[in-house]
């Protein structure tokens, strides 16, 4: 406890001390960030401006795009600036802000993917009741609940994590990531943080269990559809969502369930990029690849832009 310090800033992991490699890191992250922002903004714009895409499924997809933009915007710009300016510093407030927004948007992502599974369940298993159940009032209330829940989750986590004294300010990651910050606590994880972590695990397991059960029922219903065209149409709306959920679950498990280490490693960086940066990039691509309505919406958006 003699090593307790009042931290005014943190030192993030630098990819290299070599100036050329720092510029390379900046360039790669800039391209990744630009591609992610462009892909998600295209989906958001297509849904927002195309009246044919004004349905619950695409409304949820638009919000997923906003959340993915929030995830990458919370962590990538600071890492790029640090490499460009040849520094490792992030202020205490900057770290708190980064930590809060990243966890909030990640929690919103998980909640929304659960809601989207329910939407597909109603659309395929109870199509006659779909418009009555998934009306705009209900969808709006769900989205508000998703965003509020995510923000509250971020507030609770940030409050619990930064209410302790830190014995070090060296974060072995390129952003203020939860596992690495918890290791810096002089007294270990406090009871509030333990409670939040336990509740998070229970909620996460509950969400993914609900998704698995929903899709088990969905696939059972799809197999009963007499026409092959009908089965393909039903599956075309489910496979992208299931792919996104599987990617998030797999990458999250690899990142958080791996044996912890007190030293930085390239494996940690790669795994973090896999679960934090690649899903926001691939989500809009996955949804647009097999969805004819999205493709048509993007095509109409492109023709509209060319007029100006």
GROMACS .gro file of C-alpha atoms in nm:
model
  308
    1UNK     CA    1   0.000   0.000   0.000
    2UNK     CA    2   0.306   0.229   0.028
    3UNK     CA    3   0.317   0.244  -0.350
    4UNK     CA    4  -0.026   0.407  -0.379
    5UNK     CA    5  -0.016   0.710  -0.606
    6UNK     CA    6  -0.258   0.975  -0.720
    7UNK     CA    7  -0.259   0.922  -1.095
    8UNK     CA    8  -0.303   1.232  -1.311
    9UNK     CA    9  -0.238   1.056  -1.640
   10UNK     CA   10  -0.180   0.712  -1.786
   11UNK     CA   11   0.082   0.577  -2.023
   12UNK     CA   12  -0.064   0.368  -2.302
   13UNK     CA   13   0.121   0.095  -2.487
   14UNK     CA   14   0.329   0.222  -2.775
   15UNK     CA   15   0.359  -0.008  -3.074
   16UNK     CA   16   0.720   0.082  -3.140
   17UNK     CA   17   0.990   0.336  -3.063
   18UNK     CA   18   1.090   0.337  -3.429
   19UNK     CA   19   0.951   0.649  -3.597
   20UNK     CA   20   0.883   0.473  -3.927
   21UNK     CA   21   0.686   0.198  -3.751
   22UNK     CA   22   0.492   0.461  -3.559
   23UNK     CA   23   0.391   0.624  -3.887
   24UNK     CA   24   0.301   0.281  -4.023
   25UNK     CA   25   0.078   0.217  -3.720
   26UNK     CA   26  -0.088   0.557  -3.768
   27UNK     CA   27  -0.148   0.484  -4.137
   28UNK     CA   28  -0.293   0.137  -4.078
   29UNK     CA   29  -0.522   0.257  -3.799
   30UNK     CA   30  -0.626   0.556  -4.007
   31UNK     CA   31  -0.724   0.331  -4.300
   32UNK     CA   32  -0.907   0.094  -4.064
   33UNK     CA   33  -1.091   0.383  -3.899
   34UNK     CA   34  -1.177   0.545  -4.232
   35UNK     CA   35  -1.310   0.218  -4.374
   36UNK     CA   36  -1.518   0.152  -4.061
   37UNK     CA   37  -1.665   0.502  -4.052
   38UNK     CA   38  -1.742   0.496  -4.426
   39UNK     CA   39  -1.906   0.152  -4.419
   40UNK     CA   40  -2.127   0.234  -4.121
   41UNK     CA   41  -2.220   0.581  -4.246
   42UNK     CA   42  -2.330   0.429  -4.576
   43UNK     CA   43  -2.562   0.187  -4.397
   44UNK     CA   44  -2.694   0.460  -4.167
   45UNK     CA   45  -2.754   0.697  -4.461
   46UNK     CA   46  -2.920   0.431  -4.673
   47UNK     CA   47  -3.164   0.342  -4.396
   48UNK     CA   48  -3.228   0.703  -4.297
   49UNK     CA   49  -3.299   0.836  -4.648
   50UNK     CA   50  -3.460   0.536  -4.816
   51UNK     CA   51  -3.827   0.501  -4.722
   52UNK     CA   52  -3.828   0.140  -4.840
   53UNK     CA   53  -3.588   0.058  -4.556
   54UNK     CA   54  -3.803   0.215  -4.287
   55UNK     CA   55  -3.883  -0.109  -4.106
   56UNK     CA   56  -3.786  -0.237  -3.759
   57UNK     CA   57  -3.504  -0.462  -3.883
   58UNK     CA   58  -3.327  -0.179  -4.066
   59UNK     CA   59  -3.404   0.066  -3.786
   60UNK     CA   60  -3.214  -0.167  -3.551
   61UNK     CA   61  -2.937  -0.205  -3.807
   62UNK     CA   62  -2.900   0.174  -3.827
   63UNK     CA   63  -2.860   0.191  -3.448
   64UNK     CA   64  -2.605  -0.090  -3.462
   65UNK     CA   65  -2.408   0.122  -3.708
   66UNK     CA   66  -2.420   0.420  -3.470
   67UNK     CA   67  -2.293   0.201  -3.186
   68UNK     CA   68  -2.012   0.060  -3.397
   69UNK     CA   69  -1.910   0.414  -3.491
   70UNK     CA   70  -1.903   0.496  -3.120
   71UNK     CA   71  -1.681   0.197  -3.038
   72UNK     CA   72  -1.406   0.280  -3.288
   73UNK     CA   73  -1.430   0.656  -3.227
   74UNK     CA   74  -1.379   0.601  -2.854
   75UNK     CA   75  -1.042   0.427  -2.889
   76UNK     CA   76  -0.883   0.461  -3.235
   77UNK     CA   77  -0.830   0.841  -3.273
   78UNK     CA   78  -0.629   0.871  -2.950
   79UNK     CA   79  -0.406   0.579  -3.051
   80UNK     CA   80  -0.346   0.741  -3.391
   81UNK     CA   81  -0.266   1.079  -3.235
   82UNK     CA   82  -0.020   0.922  -2.991
   83UNK     CA   83   0.168   0.747  -3.272
   84UNK     CA   84   0.170   1.060  -3.485
   85UNK     CA   85   0.290   1.279  -3.196
   86UNK     CA   86   0.531   1.015  -3.061
   87UNK     CA   87   0.375   1.008  -2.715
   88UNK     CA   88   0.208   0.756  -2.483
   89UNK     CA   89   0.013   0.993  -2.259
   90UNK     CA   90  -0.359   1.002  -2.200
   91UNK     CA   91  -0.505   1.222  -1.927
   92UNK     CA   92  -0.692   1.072  -1.632
   93UNK     CA   93  -1.016   1.228  -1.754
   94UNK     CA   94  -0.942   1.112  -2.109
   95UNK     CA   95  -0.893   0.756  -1.986
   96UNK     CA   96  -1.218   0.767  -1.788
   97UNK     CA   97  -1.404   0.902  -2.092
   98UNK     CA   98  -1.253   0.642  -2.325
   99UNK     CA   99  -1.330   0.362  -2.080
  100UNK     CA  100  -1.688   0.481  -2.028
  101UNK     CA  101  -1.780   0.519  -2.394
  102UNK     CA  102  -1.614   0.197  -2.507
  103UNK     CA  103  -1.795  -0.015  -2.246
  104UNK     CA  104  -2.123   0.170  -2.300
  105UNK     CA  105  -2.123   0.112  -2.676
  106UNK     CA  106  -2.013  -0.252  -2.634
  107UNK     CA  107  -2.300  -0.311  -2.389
  108UNK     CA  108  -2.542  -0.143  -2.632
  109UNK     CA  109  -2.413  -0.372  -2.907
  110UNK     CA  110  -2.483  -0.689  -2.709
  111UNK     CA  111  -2.828  -0.566  -2.604
  112UNK     CA  112  -2.923  -0.464  -2.957
  113UNK     CA  113  -2.806  -0.794  -3.109
  114UNK     CA  114  -3.036  -0.968  -2.859
  115UNK     CA  115  -3.325  -0.745  -2.965
  116UNK     CA  116  -3.251  -0.817  -3.331
  117UNK     CA  117  -3.270  -1.191  -3.260
  118UNK     CA  118  -3.614  -1.136  -3.108
  119UNK     CA  119  -3.715  -0.931  -3.414
  120UNK     CA  120  -3.616  -1.217  -3.647
  121UNK     CA  121  -3.797  -1.466  -3.422
  122UNK     CA  122  -4.124  -1.272  -3.447
  123UNK     CA  123  -4.083  -1.209  -3.821
  124UNK     CA  124  -4.027  -1.577  -3.907
  125UNK     CA  125  -4.213  -1.769  -3.637
  126UNK     CA  126  -4.511  -1.533  -3.597
  127UNK     CA  127  -4.527  -1.334  -3.923
  128UNK     CA  128  -4.900  -1.257  -3.891
  129UNK     CA  129  -4.840  -1.078  -3.561
  130UNK     CA  130  -4.517  -0.903  -3.666
  131UNK     CA  131  -4.659  -0.559  -3.748
  132UNK     CA  132  -4.871  -0.560  -3.434
  133UNK     CA  133  -4.586  -0.667  -3.203
  134UNK     CA  134  -4.295  -0.479  -3.365
  135UNK     CA  135  -4.475  -0.148  -3.413
  136UNK     CA  136  -4.281   0.180  -3.419
  137UNK     CA  137  -4.380   0.278  -3.067
  138UNK     CA  138  -4.254  -0.052  -2.927
  139UNK     CA  139  -3.934  -0.040  -3.135
  140UNK     CA  140  -3.860   0.315  -3.022
  141UNK     CA  141  -3.907   0.218  -2.658
  142UNK     CA  142  -3.674  -0.080  -2.705
  143UNK     CA  143  -3.402   0.135  -2.862
  144UNK     CA  144  -3.427   0.392  -2.582
  145UNK     CA  145  -3.397   0.111  -2.328
  146UNK     CA  146  -3.092  -0.031  -2.511
  147UNK     CA  147  -2.913   0.304  -2.511
  148UNK     CA  148  -3.003   0.388  -2.151
  149UNK     CA  149  -2.895   0.043  -2.031
  150UNK     CA  150  -2.562   0.075  -2.212
  151UNK     CA  151  -2.494   0.420  -2.069
  152UNK     CA  152  -2.582   0.310  -1.715
  153UNK     CA  153  -2.354   0.008  -1.755
  154UNK     CA  154  -2.069   0.236  -1.862
  155UNK     CA  155  -2.129   0.475  -1.572
  156UNK     CA  156  -2.133   0.196  -1.313
  157UNK     CA  157  -1.819   0.031  -1.453
  158UNK     CA  158  -1.628   0.359  -1.480
  159UNK     CA  159  -1.731   0.465  -1.129
  160UNK     CA  160  -1.624   0.132  -0.977
  161UNK     CA  161  -1.295   0.108  -1.167
  162UNK     CA  162  -1.176   0.464  -1.107
  163UNK     CA  163  -1.287   0.484  -0.743
  164UNK     CA  164  -0.970   0.300  -0.636
  165UNK     CA  165  -0.611   0.413  -0.601
  166UNK     CA  166  -0.371   0.295  -0.869
  167UNK     CA  167  -0.023   0.166  -0.795
  168UNK     CA  168   0.091   0.231  -1.150
  169UNK     CA  169  -0.015   0.438  -1.447
  170UNK     CA  170   0.127   0.209  -1.718
  171UNK     CA  171  -0.152   0.047  -1.920
  172UNK     CA  172  -0.025  -0.244  -2.130
  173UNK     CA  173  -0.276  -0.181  -2.408
  174UNK     CA  174  -0.326   0.085  -2.677
  175UNK     CA  175  -0.640   0.212  -2.502
  176UNK     CA  176  -0.783   0.211  -2.149
  177UNK     CA  177  -0.908  -0.147  -2.150
  178UNK     CA  178  -1.085  -0.291  -1.846
  179UNK     CA  179  -0.865  -0.596  -1.762
  180UNK     CA  180  -0.546  -0.392  -1.780
  181UNK     CA  181  -0.681  -0.109  -1.566
  182UNK     CA  182  -0.805  -0.350  -1.299
  183UNK     CA  183  -0.451  -0.487  -1.265
  184UNK     CA  184  -0.325  -0.141  -1.166
  185UNK     CA  185  -0.540  -0.122  -0.852
  186UNK     CA  186  -0.340  -0.126  -0.528
  187UNK     CA  187  -0.610  -0.315  -0.337
  188UNK     CA  188  -0.734  -0.539  -0.617
  189UNK     CA  189  -1.090  -0.541  -0.747
  190UNK     CA  190  -1.337  -0.376  -0.508
  191UNK     CA  191  -1.671  -0.525  -0.412
  192UNK     CA  192  -1.867  -0.288  -0.638
  193UNK     CA  193  -1.661  -0.389  -0.941
  194UNK     CA  194  -1.695  -0.758  -0.852
  195UNK     CA  195  -2.072  -0.716  -0.831
  196UNK     CA  196  -2.083  -0.539  -1.168
  197UNK     CA  197  -1.861  -0.803  -1.330
  198UNK     CA  198  -2.079  -1.086  -1.196
  199UNK     CA  199  -2.394  -0.908  -1.314
  200UNK     CA  200  -2.229  -0.848  -1.654
  201UNK     CA  201  -2.144  -1.216  -1.695
  202UNK     CA  202  -2.497  -1.320  -1.597
  203UNK     CA  203  -2.651  -1.065  -1.835
  204UNK     CA  204  -2.413  -1.161  -2.116
  205UNK     CA  205  -2.480  -1.533  -2.075
  206UNK     CA  206  -2.853  -1.458  -2.060
  207UNK     CA  207  -2.840  -1.257  -2.384
  208UNK     CA  208  -2.648  -1.520  -2.576
  209UNK     CA  209  -2.867  -1.800  -2.437
  210UNK     CA  210  -3.174  -1.610  -2.556
  211UNK     CA  211  -3.016  -1.566  -2.900
  212UNK     CA  212  -2.928  -1.936  -2.926
  213UNK     CA  213  -3.278  -2.047  -2.823
  214UNK     CA  214  -3.438  -1.795  -3.060
  215UNK     CA  215  -3.238  -1.924  -3.354
  216UNK     CA  216  -3.301  -2.286  -3.262
  217UNK     CA  217  -3.674  -2.213  -3.290
  218UNK     CA  218  -3.620  -2.003  -3.605
  219UNK     CA  219  -3.429  -2.278  -3.788
  220UNK     CA  220  -3.688  -2.531  -3.682
  221UNK     CA  221  -3.958  -2.310  -3.833
  222UNK     CA  222  -3.754  -2.244  -4.149
  223UNK     CA  223  -3.717  -2.618  -4.213
  224UNK     CA  224  -4.096  -2.644  -4.218
  225UNK     CA  225  -4.135  -2.383  -4.494
  226UNK     CA  226  -4.247  -2.581  -4.801
  227UNK     CA  227  -4.082  -2.372  -5.075
  228UNK     CA  228  -3.706  -2.353  -5.117
  229UNK     CA  229  -3.733  -1.986  -5.213
  230UNK     CA  230  -3.916  -1.914  -4.889
  231UNK     CA  231  -3.648  -2.091  -4.687
  232UNK     CA  232  -3.371  -1.899  -4.862
  233UNK     CA  233  -3.548  -1.567  -4.805
  234UNK     CA  234  -3.591  -1.640  -4.435
  235UNK     CA  235  -3.231  -1.751  -4.396
  236UNK     CA  236  -3.098  -1.447  -4.582
  237UNK     CA  237  -3.224  -1.224  -4.302
  238UNK     CA  238  -3.089  -1.450  -4.027
  239UNK     CA  239  -2.743  -1.558  -4.139
  240UNK     CA  240  -2.586  -1.207  -4.131
  241UNK     CA  241  -2.711  -1.148  -3.777
  242UNK     CA  242  -2.599  -1.491  -3.661
  243UNK     CA  243  -2.257  -1.433  -3.819
  244UNK     CA  244  -2.217  -1.101  -3.636
  245UNK     CA  245  -2.321  -1.256  -3.302
  246UNK     CA  246  -2.086  -1.552  -3.349
  247UNK     CA  247  -1.795  -1.323  -3.435
  248UNK     CA  248  -1.858  -1.103  -3.131
  249UNK     CA  249  -1.892  -1.402  -2.897
  250UNK     CA  250  -1.585  -1.582  -3.030
  251UNK     CA  251  -1.359  -1.278  -3.027
  252UNK     CA  252  -1.486  -1.167  -2.684
  253UNK     CA  253  -1.420  -1.509  -2.532
  254UNK     CA  254  -1.070  -1.522  -2.679
  255UNK     CA  255  -0.991  -1.173  -2.555
  256UNK     CA  256  -1.127  -1.196  -2.200
  257UNK     CA  257  -1.094  -1.566  -2.114
  258UNK     CA  258  -0.730  -1.600  -2.213
  259UNK     CA  259  -0.470  -1.631  -1.931
  260UNK     CA  260  -0.382  -1.284  -1.804
  261UNK     CA  261  -0.031  -1.146  -1.835
  262UNK     CA  262   0.141  -0.858  -1.660
  263UNK     CA  263   0.354  -0.776  -1.962
  264UNK     CA  264   0.252  -0.642  -2.299
  265UNK     CA  265   0.254  -0.880  -2.594
  266UNK     CA  266   0.172  -0.863  -2.961
  267UNK     CA  267  -0.084  -1.140  -2.904
  268UNK     CA  268  -0.278  -0.912  -2.667
  269UNK     CA  269  -0.279  -0.638  -2.928
  270UNK     CA  270  -0.393  -0.870  -3.207
  271UNK     CA  271  -0.671  -1.022  -2.996
  272UNK     CA  272  -0.790  -0.678  -2.887
  273UNK     CA  273  -0.802  -0.560  -3.249
  274UNK     CA  274  -1.001  -0.875  -3.336
  275UNK     CA  275  -1.276  -0.814  -3.081
  276UNK     CA  276  -1.277  -0.433  -3.061
  277UNK     CA  277  -1.198  -0.300  -3.408
  278UNK     CA  278  -1.281  -0.563  -3.670
  279UNK     CA  279  -1.650  -0.629  -3.579
  280UNK     CA  280  -1.750  -0.262  -3.632
  281UNK     CA  281  -1.584  -0.282  -3.974
  282UNK     CA  282  -1.729  -0.616  -4.081
  283UNK     CA  283  -2.082  -0.574  -3.939
  284UNK     CA  284  -2.208  -0.341  -4.216
  285UNK     CA  285  -2.027  -0.548  -4.480
  286UNK     CA  286  -2.183  -0.873  -4.356
  287UNK     CA  287  -2.532  -0.724  -4.346
  288UNK     CA  288  -2.507  -0.568  -4.691
  289UNK     CA  289  -2.354  -0.870  -4.868
  290UNK     CA  290  -2.660  -1.097  -4.842
  291UNK     CA  291  -2.933  -0.834  -4.819
  292UNK     CA  292  -3.081  -0.722  -5.149
  293UNK     CA  293  -3.276  -0.438  -4.986
  294UNK     CA  294  -2.958  -0.288  -4.841
  295UNK     CA  295  -2.784  -0.322  -5.177
  296UNK     CA  296  -3.073  -0.149  -5.351
  297UNK     CA  297  -3.079   0.121  -5.083
  298UNK     CA  298  -2.706   0.186  -5.128
  299UNK     CA  299  -2.752   0.194  -5.505
  300UNK     CA  300  -3.033   0.448  -5.476
  301UNK     CA  301  -2.824   0.654  -5.234
  302UNK     CA  302  -2.535   0.650  -5.481
  303UNK     CA  303  -2.758   0.766  -5.767
  304UNK     CA  304  -2.900   1.039  -5.543
  305UNK     CA  305  -2.551   1.164  -5.453
  306UNK     CA  306  -2.446   1.175  -5.818
  307UNK     CA  307  -2.725   1.424  -5.888
  308UNK     CA  308  -2.543   1.673  -5.670
   0.00000   0.00000   0.00000
